[in-house]
mmCIF file of C-alpha atoms and ligand atoms in Angstrom:
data_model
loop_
_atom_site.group_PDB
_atom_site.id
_atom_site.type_symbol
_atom_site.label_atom_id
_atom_site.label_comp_id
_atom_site.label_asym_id
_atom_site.label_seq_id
_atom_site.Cartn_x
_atom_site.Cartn_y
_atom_site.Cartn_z
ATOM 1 C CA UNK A 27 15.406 -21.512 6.014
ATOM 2 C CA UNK A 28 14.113 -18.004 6.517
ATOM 3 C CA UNK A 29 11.170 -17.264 8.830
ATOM 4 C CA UNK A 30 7.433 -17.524 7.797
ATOM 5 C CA UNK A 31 6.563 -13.419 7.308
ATOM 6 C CA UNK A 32 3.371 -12.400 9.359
ATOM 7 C CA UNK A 33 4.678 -9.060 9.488
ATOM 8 C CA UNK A 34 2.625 -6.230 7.376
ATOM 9 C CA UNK A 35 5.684 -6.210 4.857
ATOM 10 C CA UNK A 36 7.841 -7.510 3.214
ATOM 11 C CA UNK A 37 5.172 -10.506 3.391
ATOM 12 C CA UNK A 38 5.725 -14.043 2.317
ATOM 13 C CA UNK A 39 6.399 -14.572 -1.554
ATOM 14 C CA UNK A 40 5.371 -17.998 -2.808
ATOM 15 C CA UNK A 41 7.909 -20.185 -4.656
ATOM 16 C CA UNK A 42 6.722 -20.244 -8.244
ATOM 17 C CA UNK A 43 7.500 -16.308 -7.893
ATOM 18 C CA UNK A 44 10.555 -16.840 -6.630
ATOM 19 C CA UNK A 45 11.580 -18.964 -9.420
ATOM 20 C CA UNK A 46 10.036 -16.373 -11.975
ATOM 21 C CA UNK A 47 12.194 -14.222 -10.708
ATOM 22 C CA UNK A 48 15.397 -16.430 -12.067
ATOM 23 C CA UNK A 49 14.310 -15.941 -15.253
ATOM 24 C CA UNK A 50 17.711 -15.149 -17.748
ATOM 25 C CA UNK A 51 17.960 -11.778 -17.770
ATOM 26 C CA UNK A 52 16.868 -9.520 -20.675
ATOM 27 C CA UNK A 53 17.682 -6.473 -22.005
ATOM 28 C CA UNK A 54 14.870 -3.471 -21.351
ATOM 29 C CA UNK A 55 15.574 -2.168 -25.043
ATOM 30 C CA UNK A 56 14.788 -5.504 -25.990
ATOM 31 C CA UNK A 57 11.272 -6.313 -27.836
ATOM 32 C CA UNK A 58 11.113 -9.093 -24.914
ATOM 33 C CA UNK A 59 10.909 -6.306 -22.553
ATOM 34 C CA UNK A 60 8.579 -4.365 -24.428
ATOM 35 C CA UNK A 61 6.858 -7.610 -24.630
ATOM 36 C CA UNK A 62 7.017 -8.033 -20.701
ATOM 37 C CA UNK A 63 5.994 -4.705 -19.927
ATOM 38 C CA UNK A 64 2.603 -4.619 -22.090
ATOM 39 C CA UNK A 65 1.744 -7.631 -20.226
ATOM 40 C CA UNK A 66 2.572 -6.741 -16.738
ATOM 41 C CA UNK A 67 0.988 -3.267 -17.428
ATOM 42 C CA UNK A 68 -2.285 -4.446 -19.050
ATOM 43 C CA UNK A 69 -2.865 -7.340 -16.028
ATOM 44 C CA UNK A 70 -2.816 -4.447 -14.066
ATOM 45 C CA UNK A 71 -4.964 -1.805 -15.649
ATOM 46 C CA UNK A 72 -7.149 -5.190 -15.230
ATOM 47 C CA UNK A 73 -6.812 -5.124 -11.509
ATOM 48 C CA UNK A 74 -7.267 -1.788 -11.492
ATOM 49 C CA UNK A 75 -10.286 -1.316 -13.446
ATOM 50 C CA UNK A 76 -8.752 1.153 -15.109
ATOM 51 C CA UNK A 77 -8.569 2.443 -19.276
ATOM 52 C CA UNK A 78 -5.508 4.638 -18.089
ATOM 53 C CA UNK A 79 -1.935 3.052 -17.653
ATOM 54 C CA UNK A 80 -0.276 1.457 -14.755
ATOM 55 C CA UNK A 81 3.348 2.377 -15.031
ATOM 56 C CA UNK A 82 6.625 0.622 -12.944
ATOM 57 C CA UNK A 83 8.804 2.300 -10.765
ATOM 58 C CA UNK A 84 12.159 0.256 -10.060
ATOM 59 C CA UNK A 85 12.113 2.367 -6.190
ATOM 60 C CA UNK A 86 10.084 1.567 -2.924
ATOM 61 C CA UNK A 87 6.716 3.002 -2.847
ATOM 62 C CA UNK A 88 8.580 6.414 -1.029
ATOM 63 C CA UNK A 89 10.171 7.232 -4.378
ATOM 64 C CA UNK A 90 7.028 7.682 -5.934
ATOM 65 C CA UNK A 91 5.412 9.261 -2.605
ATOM 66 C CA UNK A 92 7.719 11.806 -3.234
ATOM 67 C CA UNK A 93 7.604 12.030 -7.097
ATOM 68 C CA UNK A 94 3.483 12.342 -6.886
ATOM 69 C CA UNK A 95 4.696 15.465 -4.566
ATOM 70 C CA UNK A 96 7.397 16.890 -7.200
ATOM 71 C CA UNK A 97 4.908 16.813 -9.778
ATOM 72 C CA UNK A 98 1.918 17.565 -8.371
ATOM 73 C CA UNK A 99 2.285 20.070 -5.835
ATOM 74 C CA UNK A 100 2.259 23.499 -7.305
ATOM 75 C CA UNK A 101 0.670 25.934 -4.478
ATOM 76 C CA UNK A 102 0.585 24.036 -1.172
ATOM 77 C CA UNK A 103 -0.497 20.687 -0.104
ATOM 78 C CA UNK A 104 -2.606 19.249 2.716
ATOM 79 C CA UNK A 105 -1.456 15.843 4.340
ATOM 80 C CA UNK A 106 -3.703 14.174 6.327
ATOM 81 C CA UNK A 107 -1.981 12.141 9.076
ATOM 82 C CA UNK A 108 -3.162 9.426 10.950
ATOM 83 C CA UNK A 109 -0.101 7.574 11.396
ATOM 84 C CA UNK A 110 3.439 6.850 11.056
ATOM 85 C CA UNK A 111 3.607 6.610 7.236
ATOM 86 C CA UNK A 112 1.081 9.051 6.679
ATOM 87 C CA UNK A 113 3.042 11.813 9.065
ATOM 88 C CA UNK A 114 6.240 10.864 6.930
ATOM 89 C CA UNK A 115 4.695 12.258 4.003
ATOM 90 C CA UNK A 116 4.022 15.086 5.465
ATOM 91 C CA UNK A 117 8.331 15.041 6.041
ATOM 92 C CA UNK A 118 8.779 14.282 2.680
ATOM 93 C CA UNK A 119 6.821 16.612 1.237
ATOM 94 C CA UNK A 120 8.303 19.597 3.289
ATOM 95 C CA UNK A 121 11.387 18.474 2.422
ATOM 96 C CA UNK A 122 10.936 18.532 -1.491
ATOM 97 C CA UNK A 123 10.970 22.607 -0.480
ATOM 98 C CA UNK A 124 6.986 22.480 -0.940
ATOM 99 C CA UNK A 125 4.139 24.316 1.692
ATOM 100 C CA UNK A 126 2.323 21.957 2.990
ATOM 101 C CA UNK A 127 0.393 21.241 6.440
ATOM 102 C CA UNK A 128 -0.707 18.821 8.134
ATOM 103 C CA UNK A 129 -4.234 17.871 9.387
ATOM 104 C CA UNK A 130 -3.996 15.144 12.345
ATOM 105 C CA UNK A 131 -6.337 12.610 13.971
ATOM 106 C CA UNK A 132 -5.275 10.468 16.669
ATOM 107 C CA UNK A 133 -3.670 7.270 15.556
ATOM 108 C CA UNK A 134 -6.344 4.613 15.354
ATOM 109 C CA UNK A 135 -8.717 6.927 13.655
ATOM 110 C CA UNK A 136 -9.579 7.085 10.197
ATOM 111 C CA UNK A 137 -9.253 9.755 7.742
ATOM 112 C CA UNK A 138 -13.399 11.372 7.098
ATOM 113 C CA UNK A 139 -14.485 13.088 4.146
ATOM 114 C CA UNK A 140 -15.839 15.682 7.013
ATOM 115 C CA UNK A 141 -11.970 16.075 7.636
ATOM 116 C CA UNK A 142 -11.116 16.338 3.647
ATOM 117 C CA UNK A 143 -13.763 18.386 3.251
ATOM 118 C CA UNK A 144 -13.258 21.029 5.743
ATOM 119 C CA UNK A 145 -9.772 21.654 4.984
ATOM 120 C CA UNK A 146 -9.997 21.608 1.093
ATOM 121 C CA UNK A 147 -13.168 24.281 1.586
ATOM 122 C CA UNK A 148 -10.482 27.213 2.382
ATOM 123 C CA UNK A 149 -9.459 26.674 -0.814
ATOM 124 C CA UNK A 150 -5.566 27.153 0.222
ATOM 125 C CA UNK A 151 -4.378 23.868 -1.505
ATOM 126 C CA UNK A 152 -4.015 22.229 -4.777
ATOM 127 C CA UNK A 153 -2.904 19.148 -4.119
ATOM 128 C CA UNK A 154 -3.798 16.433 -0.718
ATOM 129 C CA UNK A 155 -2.329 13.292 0.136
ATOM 130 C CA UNK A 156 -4.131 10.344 1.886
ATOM 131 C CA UNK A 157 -3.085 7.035 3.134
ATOM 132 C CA UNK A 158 -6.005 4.675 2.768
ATOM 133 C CA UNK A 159 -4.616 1.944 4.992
ATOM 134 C CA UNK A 160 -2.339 3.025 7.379
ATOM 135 C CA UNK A 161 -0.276 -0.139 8.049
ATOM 136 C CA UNK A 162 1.491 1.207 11.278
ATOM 137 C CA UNK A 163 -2.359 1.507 12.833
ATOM 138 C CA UNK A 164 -4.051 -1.200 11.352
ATOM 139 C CA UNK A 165 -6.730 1.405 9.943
ATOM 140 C CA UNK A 166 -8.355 1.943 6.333
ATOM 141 C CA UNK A 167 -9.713 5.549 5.441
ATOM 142 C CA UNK A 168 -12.959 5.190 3.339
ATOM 143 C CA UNK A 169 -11.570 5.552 0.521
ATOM 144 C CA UNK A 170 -14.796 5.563 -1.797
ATOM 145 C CA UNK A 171 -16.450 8.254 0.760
ATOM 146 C CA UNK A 172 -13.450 10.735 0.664
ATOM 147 C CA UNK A 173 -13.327 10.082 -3.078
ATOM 148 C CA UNK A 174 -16.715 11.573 -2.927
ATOM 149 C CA UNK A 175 -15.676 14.530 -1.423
ATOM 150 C CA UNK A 176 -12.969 15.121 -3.970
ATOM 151 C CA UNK A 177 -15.335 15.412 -6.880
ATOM 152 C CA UNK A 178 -16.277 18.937 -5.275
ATOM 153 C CA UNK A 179 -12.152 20.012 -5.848
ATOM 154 C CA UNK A 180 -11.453 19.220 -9.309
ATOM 155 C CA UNK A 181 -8.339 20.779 -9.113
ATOM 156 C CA UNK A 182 -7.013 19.815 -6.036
ATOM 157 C CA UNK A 183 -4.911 16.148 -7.084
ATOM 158 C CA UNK A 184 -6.210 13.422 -5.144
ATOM 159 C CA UNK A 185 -2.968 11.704 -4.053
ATOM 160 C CA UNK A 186 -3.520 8.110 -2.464
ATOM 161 C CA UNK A 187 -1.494 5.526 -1.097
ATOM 162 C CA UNK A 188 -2.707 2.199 -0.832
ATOM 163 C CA UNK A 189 0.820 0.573 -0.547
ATOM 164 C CA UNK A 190 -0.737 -1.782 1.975
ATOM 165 C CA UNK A 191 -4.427 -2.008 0.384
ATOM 166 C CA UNK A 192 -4.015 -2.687 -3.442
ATOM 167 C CA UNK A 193 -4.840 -6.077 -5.163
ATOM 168 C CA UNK A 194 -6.533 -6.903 -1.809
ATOM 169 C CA UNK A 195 -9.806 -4.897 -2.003
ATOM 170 C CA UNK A 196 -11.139 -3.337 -4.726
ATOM 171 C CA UNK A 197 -9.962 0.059 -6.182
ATOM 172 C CA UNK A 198 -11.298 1.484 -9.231
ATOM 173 C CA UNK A 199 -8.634 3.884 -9.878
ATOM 174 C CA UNK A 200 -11.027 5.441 -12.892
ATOM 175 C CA UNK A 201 -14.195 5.477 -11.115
ATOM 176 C CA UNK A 202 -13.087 7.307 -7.532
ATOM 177 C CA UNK A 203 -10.988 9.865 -10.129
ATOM 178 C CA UNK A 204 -7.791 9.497 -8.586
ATOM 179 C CA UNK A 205 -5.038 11.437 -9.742
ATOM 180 C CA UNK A 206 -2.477 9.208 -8.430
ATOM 181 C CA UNK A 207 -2.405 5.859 -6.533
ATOM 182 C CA UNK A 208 0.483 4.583 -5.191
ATOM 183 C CA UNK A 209 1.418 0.899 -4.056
ATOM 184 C CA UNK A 210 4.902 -0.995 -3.153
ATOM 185 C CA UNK A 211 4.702 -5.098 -4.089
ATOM 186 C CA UNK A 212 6.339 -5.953 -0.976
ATOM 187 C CA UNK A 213 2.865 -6.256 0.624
ATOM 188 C CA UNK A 214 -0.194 -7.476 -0.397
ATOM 189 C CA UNK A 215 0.633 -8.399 -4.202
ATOM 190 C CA UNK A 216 3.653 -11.217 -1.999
ATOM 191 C CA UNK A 217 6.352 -10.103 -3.874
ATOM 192 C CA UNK A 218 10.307 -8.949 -3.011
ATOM 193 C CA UNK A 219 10.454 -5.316 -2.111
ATOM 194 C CA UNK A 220 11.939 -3.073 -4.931
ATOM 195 C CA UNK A 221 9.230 -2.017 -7.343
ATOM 196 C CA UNK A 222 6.484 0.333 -7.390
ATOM 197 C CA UNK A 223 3.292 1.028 -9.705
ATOM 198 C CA UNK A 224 1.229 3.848 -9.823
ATOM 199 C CA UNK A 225 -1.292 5.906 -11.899
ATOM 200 C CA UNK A 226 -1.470 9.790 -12.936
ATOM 201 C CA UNK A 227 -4.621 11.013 -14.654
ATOM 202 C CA UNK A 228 -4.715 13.068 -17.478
ATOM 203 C CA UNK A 229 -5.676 15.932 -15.086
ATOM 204 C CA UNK A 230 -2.034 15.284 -13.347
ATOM 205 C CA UNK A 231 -0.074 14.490 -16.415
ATOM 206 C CA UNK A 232 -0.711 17.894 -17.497
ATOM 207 C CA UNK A 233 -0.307 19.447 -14.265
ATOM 208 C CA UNK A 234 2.718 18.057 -14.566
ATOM 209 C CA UNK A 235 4.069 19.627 -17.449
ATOM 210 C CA UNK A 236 4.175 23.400 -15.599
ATOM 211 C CA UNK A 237 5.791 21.604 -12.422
ATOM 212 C CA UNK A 238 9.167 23.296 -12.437
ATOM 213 C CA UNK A 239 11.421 20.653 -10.092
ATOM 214 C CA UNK A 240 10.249 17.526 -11.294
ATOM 215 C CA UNK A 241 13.585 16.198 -11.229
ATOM 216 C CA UNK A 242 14.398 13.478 -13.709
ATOM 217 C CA UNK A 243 14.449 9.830 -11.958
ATOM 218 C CA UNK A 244 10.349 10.283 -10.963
ATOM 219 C CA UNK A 245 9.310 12.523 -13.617
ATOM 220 C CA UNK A 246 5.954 11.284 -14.181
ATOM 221 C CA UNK A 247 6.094 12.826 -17.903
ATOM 222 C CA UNK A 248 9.506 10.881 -18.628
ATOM 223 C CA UNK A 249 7.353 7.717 -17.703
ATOM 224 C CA UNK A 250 4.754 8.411 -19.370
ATOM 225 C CA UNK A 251 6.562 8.908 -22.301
ATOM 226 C CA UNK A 252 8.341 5.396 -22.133
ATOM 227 C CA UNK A 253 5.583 3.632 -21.560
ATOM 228 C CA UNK A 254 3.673 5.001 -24.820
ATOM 229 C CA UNK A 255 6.842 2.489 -25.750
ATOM 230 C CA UNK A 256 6.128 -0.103 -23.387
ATOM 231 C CA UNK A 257 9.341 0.868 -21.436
ATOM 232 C CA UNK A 258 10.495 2.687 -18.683
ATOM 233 C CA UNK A 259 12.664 5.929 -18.222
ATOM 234 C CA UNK A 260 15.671 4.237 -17.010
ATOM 235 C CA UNK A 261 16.678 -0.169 -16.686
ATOM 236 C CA UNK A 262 14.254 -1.409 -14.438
ATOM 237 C CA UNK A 263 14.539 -4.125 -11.799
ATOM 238 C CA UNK A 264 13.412 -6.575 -14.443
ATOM 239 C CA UNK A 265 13.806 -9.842 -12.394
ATOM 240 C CA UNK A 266 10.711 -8.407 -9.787
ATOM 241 C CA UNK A 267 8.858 -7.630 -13.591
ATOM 242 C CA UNK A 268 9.133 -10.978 -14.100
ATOM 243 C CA UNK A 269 7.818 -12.258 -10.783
ATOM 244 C CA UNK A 270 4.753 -9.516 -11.510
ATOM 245 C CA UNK A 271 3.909 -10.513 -14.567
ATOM 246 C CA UNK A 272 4.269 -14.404 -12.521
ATOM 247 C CA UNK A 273 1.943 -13.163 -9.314
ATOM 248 C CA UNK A 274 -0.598 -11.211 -11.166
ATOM 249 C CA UNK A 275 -1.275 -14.529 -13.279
ATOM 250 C CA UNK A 276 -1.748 -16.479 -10.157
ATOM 251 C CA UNK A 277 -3.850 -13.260 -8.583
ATOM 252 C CA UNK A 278 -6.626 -14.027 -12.141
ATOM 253 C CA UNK A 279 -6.074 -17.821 -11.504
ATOM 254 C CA UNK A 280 -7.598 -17.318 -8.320
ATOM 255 C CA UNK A 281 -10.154 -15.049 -9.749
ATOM 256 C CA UNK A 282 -10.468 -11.096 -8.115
ATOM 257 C CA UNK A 283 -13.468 -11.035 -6.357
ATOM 258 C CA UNK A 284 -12.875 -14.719 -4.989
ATOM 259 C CA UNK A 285 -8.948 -12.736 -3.762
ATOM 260 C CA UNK A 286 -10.967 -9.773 -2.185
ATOM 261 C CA UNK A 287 -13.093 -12.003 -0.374
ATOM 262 C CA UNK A 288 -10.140 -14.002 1.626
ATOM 263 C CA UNK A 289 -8.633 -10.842 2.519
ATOM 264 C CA UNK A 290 -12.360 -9.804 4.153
ATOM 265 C CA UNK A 291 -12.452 -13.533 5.855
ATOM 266 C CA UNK A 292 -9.060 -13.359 6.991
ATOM 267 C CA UNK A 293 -9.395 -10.171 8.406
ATOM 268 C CA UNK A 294 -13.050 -11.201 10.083
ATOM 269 C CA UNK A 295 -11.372 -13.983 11.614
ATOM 270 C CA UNK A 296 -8.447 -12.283 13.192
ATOM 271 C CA UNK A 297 -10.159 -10.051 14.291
ATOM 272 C CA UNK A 298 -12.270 -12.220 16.179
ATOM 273 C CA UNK A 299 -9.541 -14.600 17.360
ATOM 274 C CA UNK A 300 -7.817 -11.112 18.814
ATOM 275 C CA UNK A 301 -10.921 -10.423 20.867
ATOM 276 C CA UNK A 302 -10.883 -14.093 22.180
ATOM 277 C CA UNK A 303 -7.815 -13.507 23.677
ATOM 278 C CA UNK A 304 -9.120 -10.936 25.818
ATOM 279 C CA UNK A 305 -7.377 -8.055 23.821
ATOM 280 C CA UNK A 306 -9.064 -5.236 22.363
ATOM 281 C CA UNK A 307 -8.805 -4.111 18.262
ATOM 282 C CA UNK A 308 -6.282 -0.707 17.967
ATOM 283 C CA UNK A 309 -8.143 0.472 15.374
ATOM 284 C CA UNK A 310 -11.561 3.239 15.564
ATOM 285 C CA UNK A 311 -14.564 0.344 14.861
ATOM 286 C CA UNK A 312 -15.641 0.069 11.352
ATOM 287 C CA UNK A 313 -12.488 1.044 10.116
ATOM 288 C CA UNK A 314 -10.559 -2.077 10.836
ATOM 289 C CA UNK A 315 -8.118 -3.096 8.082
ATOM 290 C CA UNK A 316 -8.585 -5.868 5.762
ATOM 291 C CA UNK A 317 -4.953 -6.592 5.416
ATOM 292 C CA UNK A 318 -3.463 -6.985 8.830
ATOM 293 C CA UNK A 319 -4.937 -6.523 11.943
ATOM 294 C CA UNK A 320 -3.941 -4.347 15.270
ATOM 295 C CA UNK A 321 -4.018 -5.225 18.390
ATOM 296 C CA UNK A 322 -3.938 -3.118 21.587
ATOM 297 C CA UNK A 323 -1.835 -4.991 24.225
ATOM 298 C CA UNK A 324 -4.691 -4.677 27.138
ATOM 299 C CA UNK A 325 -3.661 -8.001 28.448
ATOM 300 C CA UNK A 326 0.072 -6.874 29.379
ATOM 301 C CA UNK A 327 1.507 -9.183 27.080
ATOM 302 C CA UNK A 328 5.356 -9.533 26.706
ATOM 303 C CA UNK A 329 5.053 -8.572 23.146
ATOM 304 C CA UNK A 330 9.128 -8.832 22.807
ATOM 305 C CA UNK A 331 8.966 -12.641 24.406
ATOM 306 C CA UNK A 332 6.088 -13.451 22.351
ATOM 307 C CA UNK A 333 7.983 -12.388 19.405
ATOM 308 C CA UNK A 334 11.272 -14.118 20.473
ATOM 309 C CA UNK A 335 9.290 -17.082 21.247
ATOM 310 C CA UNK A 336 7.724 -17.429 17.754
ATOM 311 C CA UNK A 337 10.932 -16.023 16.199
ATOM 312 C CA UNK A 338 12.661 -19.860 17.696
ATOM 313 C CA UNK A 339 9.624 -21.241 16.089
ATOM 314 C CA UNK A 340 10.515 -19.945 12.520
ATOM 315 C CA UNK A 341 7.811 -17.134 12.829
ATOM 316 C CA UNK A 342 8.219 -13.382 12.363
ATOM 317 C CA UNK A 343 5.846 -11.905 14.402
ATOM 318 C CA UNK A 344 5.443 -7.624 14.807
ATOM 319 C CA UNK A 345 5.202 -6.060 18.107
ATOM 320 C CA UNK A 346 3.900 -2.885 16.673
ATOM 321 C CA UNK A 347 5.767 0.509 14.958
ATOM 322 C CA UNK A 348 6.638 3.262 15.908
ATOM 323 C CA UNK A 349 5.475 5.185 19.343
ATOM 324 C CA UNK A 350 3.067 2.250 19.212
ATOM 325 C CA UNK A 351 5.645 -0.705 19.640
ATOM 326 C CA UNK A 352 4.928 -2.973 22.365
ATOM 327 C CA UNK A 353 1.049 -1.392 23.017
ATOM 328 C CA UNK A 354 -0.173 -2.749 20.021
ATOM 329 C CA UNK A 355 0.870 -5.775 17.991
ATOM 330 C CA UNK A 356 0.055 -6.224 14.421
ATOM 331 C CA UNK A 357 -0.763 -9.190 12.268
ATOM 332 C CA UNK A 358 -0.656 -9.485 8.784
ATOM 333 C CA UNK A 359 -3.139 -11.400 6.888
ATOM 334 C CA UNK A 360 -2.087 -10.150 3.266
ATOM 335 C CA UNK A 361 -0.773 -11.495 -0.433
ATOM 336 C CA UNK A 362 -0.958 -15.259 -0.586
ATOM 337 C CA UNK A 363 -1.180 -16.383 3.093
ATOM 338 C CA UNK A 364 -5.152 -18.192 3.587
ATOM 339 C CA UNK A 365 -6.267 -19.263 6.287
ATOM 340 C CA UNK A 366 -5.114 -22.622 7.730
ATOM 341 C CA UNK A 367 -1.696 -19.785 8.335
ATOM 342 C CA UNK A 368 -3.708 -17.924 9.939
ATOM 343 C CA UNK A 369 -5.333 -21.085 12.276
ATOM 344 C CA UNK A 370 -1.698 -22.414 12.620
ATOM 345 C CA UNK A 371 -0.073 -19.002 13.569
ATOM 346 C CA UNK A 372 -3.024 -18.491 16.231
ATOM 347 C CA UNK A 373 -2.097 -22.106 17.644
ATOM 348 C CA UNK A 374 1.208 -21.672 18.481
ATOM 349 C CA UNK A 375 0.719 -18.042 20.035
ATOM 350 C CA UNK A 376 -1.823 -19.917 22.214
ATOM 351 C CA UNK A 377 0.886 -22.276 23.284
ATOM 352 C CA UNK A 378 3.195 -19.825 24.364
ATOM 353 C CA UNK A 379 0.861 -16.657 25.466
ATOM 354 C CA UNK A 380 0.745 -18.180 29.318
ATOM 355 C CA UNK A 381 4.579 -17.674 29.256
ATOM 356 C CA UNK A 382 4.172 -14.009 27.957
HETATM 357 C C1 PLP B 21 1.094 2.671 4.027
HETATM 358 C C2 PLP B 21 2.550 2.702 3.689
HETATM 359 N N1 PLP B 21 3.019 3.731 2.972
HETATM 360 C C3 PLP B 21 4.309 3.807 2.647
HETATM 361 C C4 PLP B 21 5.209 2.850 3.040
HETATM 362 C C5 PLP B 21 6.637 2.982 2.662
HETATM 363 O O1 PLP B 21 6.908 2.086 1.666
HETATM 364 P P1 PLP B 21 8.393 1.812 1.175
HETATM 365 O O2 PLP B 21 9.158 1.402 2.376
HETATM 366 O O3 PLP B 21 8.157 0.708 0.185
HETATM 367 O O4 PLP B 21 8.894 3.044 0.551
HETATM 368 C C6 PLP B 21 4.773 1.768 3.797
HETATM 369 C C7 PLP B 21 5.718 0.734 4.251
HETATM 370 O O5 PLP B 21 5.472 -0.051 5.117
HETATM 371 C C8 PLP B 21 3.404 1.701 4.116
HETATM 372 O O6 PLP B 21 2.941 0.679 4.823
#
C-alpha cells in the first residue's frame, strides 16, 4: 500500500482514474485517438473558459516552461521570482541562451501589478513570466490584478504558470488575455505526473512563427498544427489521456464552482487549524494559497520526526522545499482530497505533535 499524498504534488489520484488509465492501448493515428483528444481538449477549453484550444504535452510542466520561453522570447524577458520554482525559470530561461532578468521579492510575498508594472514601463522586455501560486511558499500572485496591468503591454507575452492553481480556482484564460498558461496534472487535477496542457493566443502563435530556435519537441506551431487534427506532434502518453478525459468527467460531475469552493473551504480551514496550533501562516496575509497551505515552524517543531512519525502511519507529510525545509511545513489540500482528510490528517498530527 503506498502512502496517503498530502504533499503539494504528485497528490493522491483516486481509483476510478487509476483504472482509466488501464484502458487497452490505442494507436494516436487512430480515429479513437482523434476521438480522445477532441474530448479531453474540449472538457478543458470548458474549464478554462476559453474559445481557444487547450493542447497536451506528454512532458512535466518544465518542458513547456521552457518551450513558452523558446517561442516566445524574442528580445529579453523579465522573471519575476518569489520562490523556488519561480527563480528556476529564471535558470531555464538563461539557459535557452535568452536575456532575461530577474525581479525578486522575498519568499512569502506575492508578485504586485506595482512590481509588473514598474519593470515592464522601461519598455526593455517582450516577454514576462509569472508563477501565480508558488507551491514552494504557499503564496498566490493576484493573478486577475497583474492581468490588469498587462493590458497596458500588448506586446509583451503574458507567460503564467499555474501548475499548482488550475482546475482549483477559476482562470479565464480568454478573459485575463493570457498568452500562455501552463499547468502539470500531477497536482490539483489528482492525476500521475507526466502530462502537461497549456494555451498560446493568437498573439503568441504568431510570435511564434519569427522565433528562430524553437526547437522541434515544444514547438508550439508543430502543436498547433496537430491539434487542428485532434493530435499531437509526436505519440503521447495516452494512458494519462485517458485518466484526463476520466478526471475531468468527475471534475463536471462535481460541478466547477461547487470544486472551487472546497478548495476555498479547505484552505480556510487549514489555515485556521495551523494557527490553533500556535504556528504562524508562511505566506504575506491575503495572499495565502488555496491549494496547500504553509506553515512557519514558530513552535520548534521536529518537522523531520513529525514527518517520520506520520510516514509509519501511512502519511506523506512535507517539511518544506528548498532553503525553506524544516522552517516551514506545507500541506496540501488539492485535487480530490475533501475535508474529513483534512480533519483526519489534523488528528493524528495532534497525537504525535507533543513528541515533536
Ligand atoms: C509552481 C510550479 N511550477 C513548476 C513546477 C515544476 O513542475 P514539473 O516538475 O512538473 O516540471 C512545479 C512543481 O512542483 C510547481 O509547483
Amino acid at each position: 500500500m503506498g502512502k496517503k499524498l498530502f504533499i503539494p504534488g504528485p497528490v493522491h489520484v483516486r481509483e476510478d482514474v487509476l483504472q482509466a488509465m488501464a484502458t487497452p492501448m490505442i494507436g494516436h493515428r487512430m480515429p479513437e485517438y482523434v476521438e480522445l483528444h477532441k474530448r479531453v481538449k474540449e472538457k478543458l477549453q470548458k474549464l478554462l473558459f476559453t474559445n481557444r484550444s487547450v493542447y497536451l504535452s506528454t512532458s512535466s510542466a518544465f518542458g513547456i516552461m521552457e518551450g513558452a520561453i523558446r517561442n516566445l522570447v524574442q528580445k529579453k524577458c523579465a522573471n519575476f521570482v518569489n520562490g523556488a520554482f519561480s527563480s528556476k525559470w529564471h535558470d531555464v530561461t538563461k539557459r535557452c541562451g535568452k536575456e532575461a532578468d530577474d525581479f525578486k521579492t522575498e519568499w512569502g510575498n506575492p508578485i504586485t501589478p506595482e512590481m509588473v508594472d514598474d519593470v515592464l514601463k522601461t519598455g526593455e522586455y517582450d516577454a514576462m513570466t509569472v508563477i501565480h501560486n508558488e507551491t514552494s511558499t504557499g503564496v498566490m500572485s493576484p493573478l486577475e490584478e497583474i492581468a490588469k496591468v498587462m493590458k497596458k503591454y500588448p506586446d509583451v507575452s503574458f507567460i503564467v504558470d499555474t501548475v499548482s492553481s488550475m482546475s482549483a480556482i477559476k482562470i479565464n484564460v480568454d478573459k485575463l488575455s493570457v498568452d500562455c498558461c501552463i499547468a502539470g496534472v500531477q497536482k490539483a487535477f489528482a492525476l500521475p505526473p507526466g502530462l502537461a496542457v497549456f494555451t498560446a493566443s493568437q498573439k503568441a502563435l504568431d510570435k511564434a512563427k519569427n522565433s528562430v530556435d524553437r526547437g522541434y519537441y515544444f514547438d508550439f506551431l508543430e502543436f498547433d498544427k496537430n491539434d487542428a487534427k485532434d493530435n499531437t506532434p509526436s505519440t503521447p502518453c495516452i494512458s494519462q489521456i485517458f485518466a484526463m478525459d476520466a478526471q475531468l468527467n468527475n471534475m463536471f460531475a462535481e460541478g466547477l464552482e461547487k470544486r472551487f469552493a472546497r478548495h476555498k473551504e479547505m484552505a480556510e480551514f487549514t489555515r485556521n487549524w495551523i494557527v490553533s496550533q500556535g504556528f504562524e501562516l508562511y505566506p504575506k496575509k491575503g495572499y495565502e494559497s488555496i491549494t496547500l497551505t504553509s506553515g512557519r515552524n514558530t513552535r520548534s517543531t521536529d518537522l523531520a520526526k513529525l514527518k517520520k512519525e506520520l510516514g509509519k502511519r501511512g502519511i506523506a507529510f512535507d517539511n518544506g522545499y528548498g532553503k525553506i525545509k524544516n522552517e516551514t511545513f506545507r500541506i496540501a489540500h488539492m485535487g480530490d482530497l475533501q475535508m474529513q482528510d483534512l480533519k483526519e490528517l489534523f488528528g493524528m498530527i495532534e497525537e504525535i505533535l507533543p513528541a515533536c
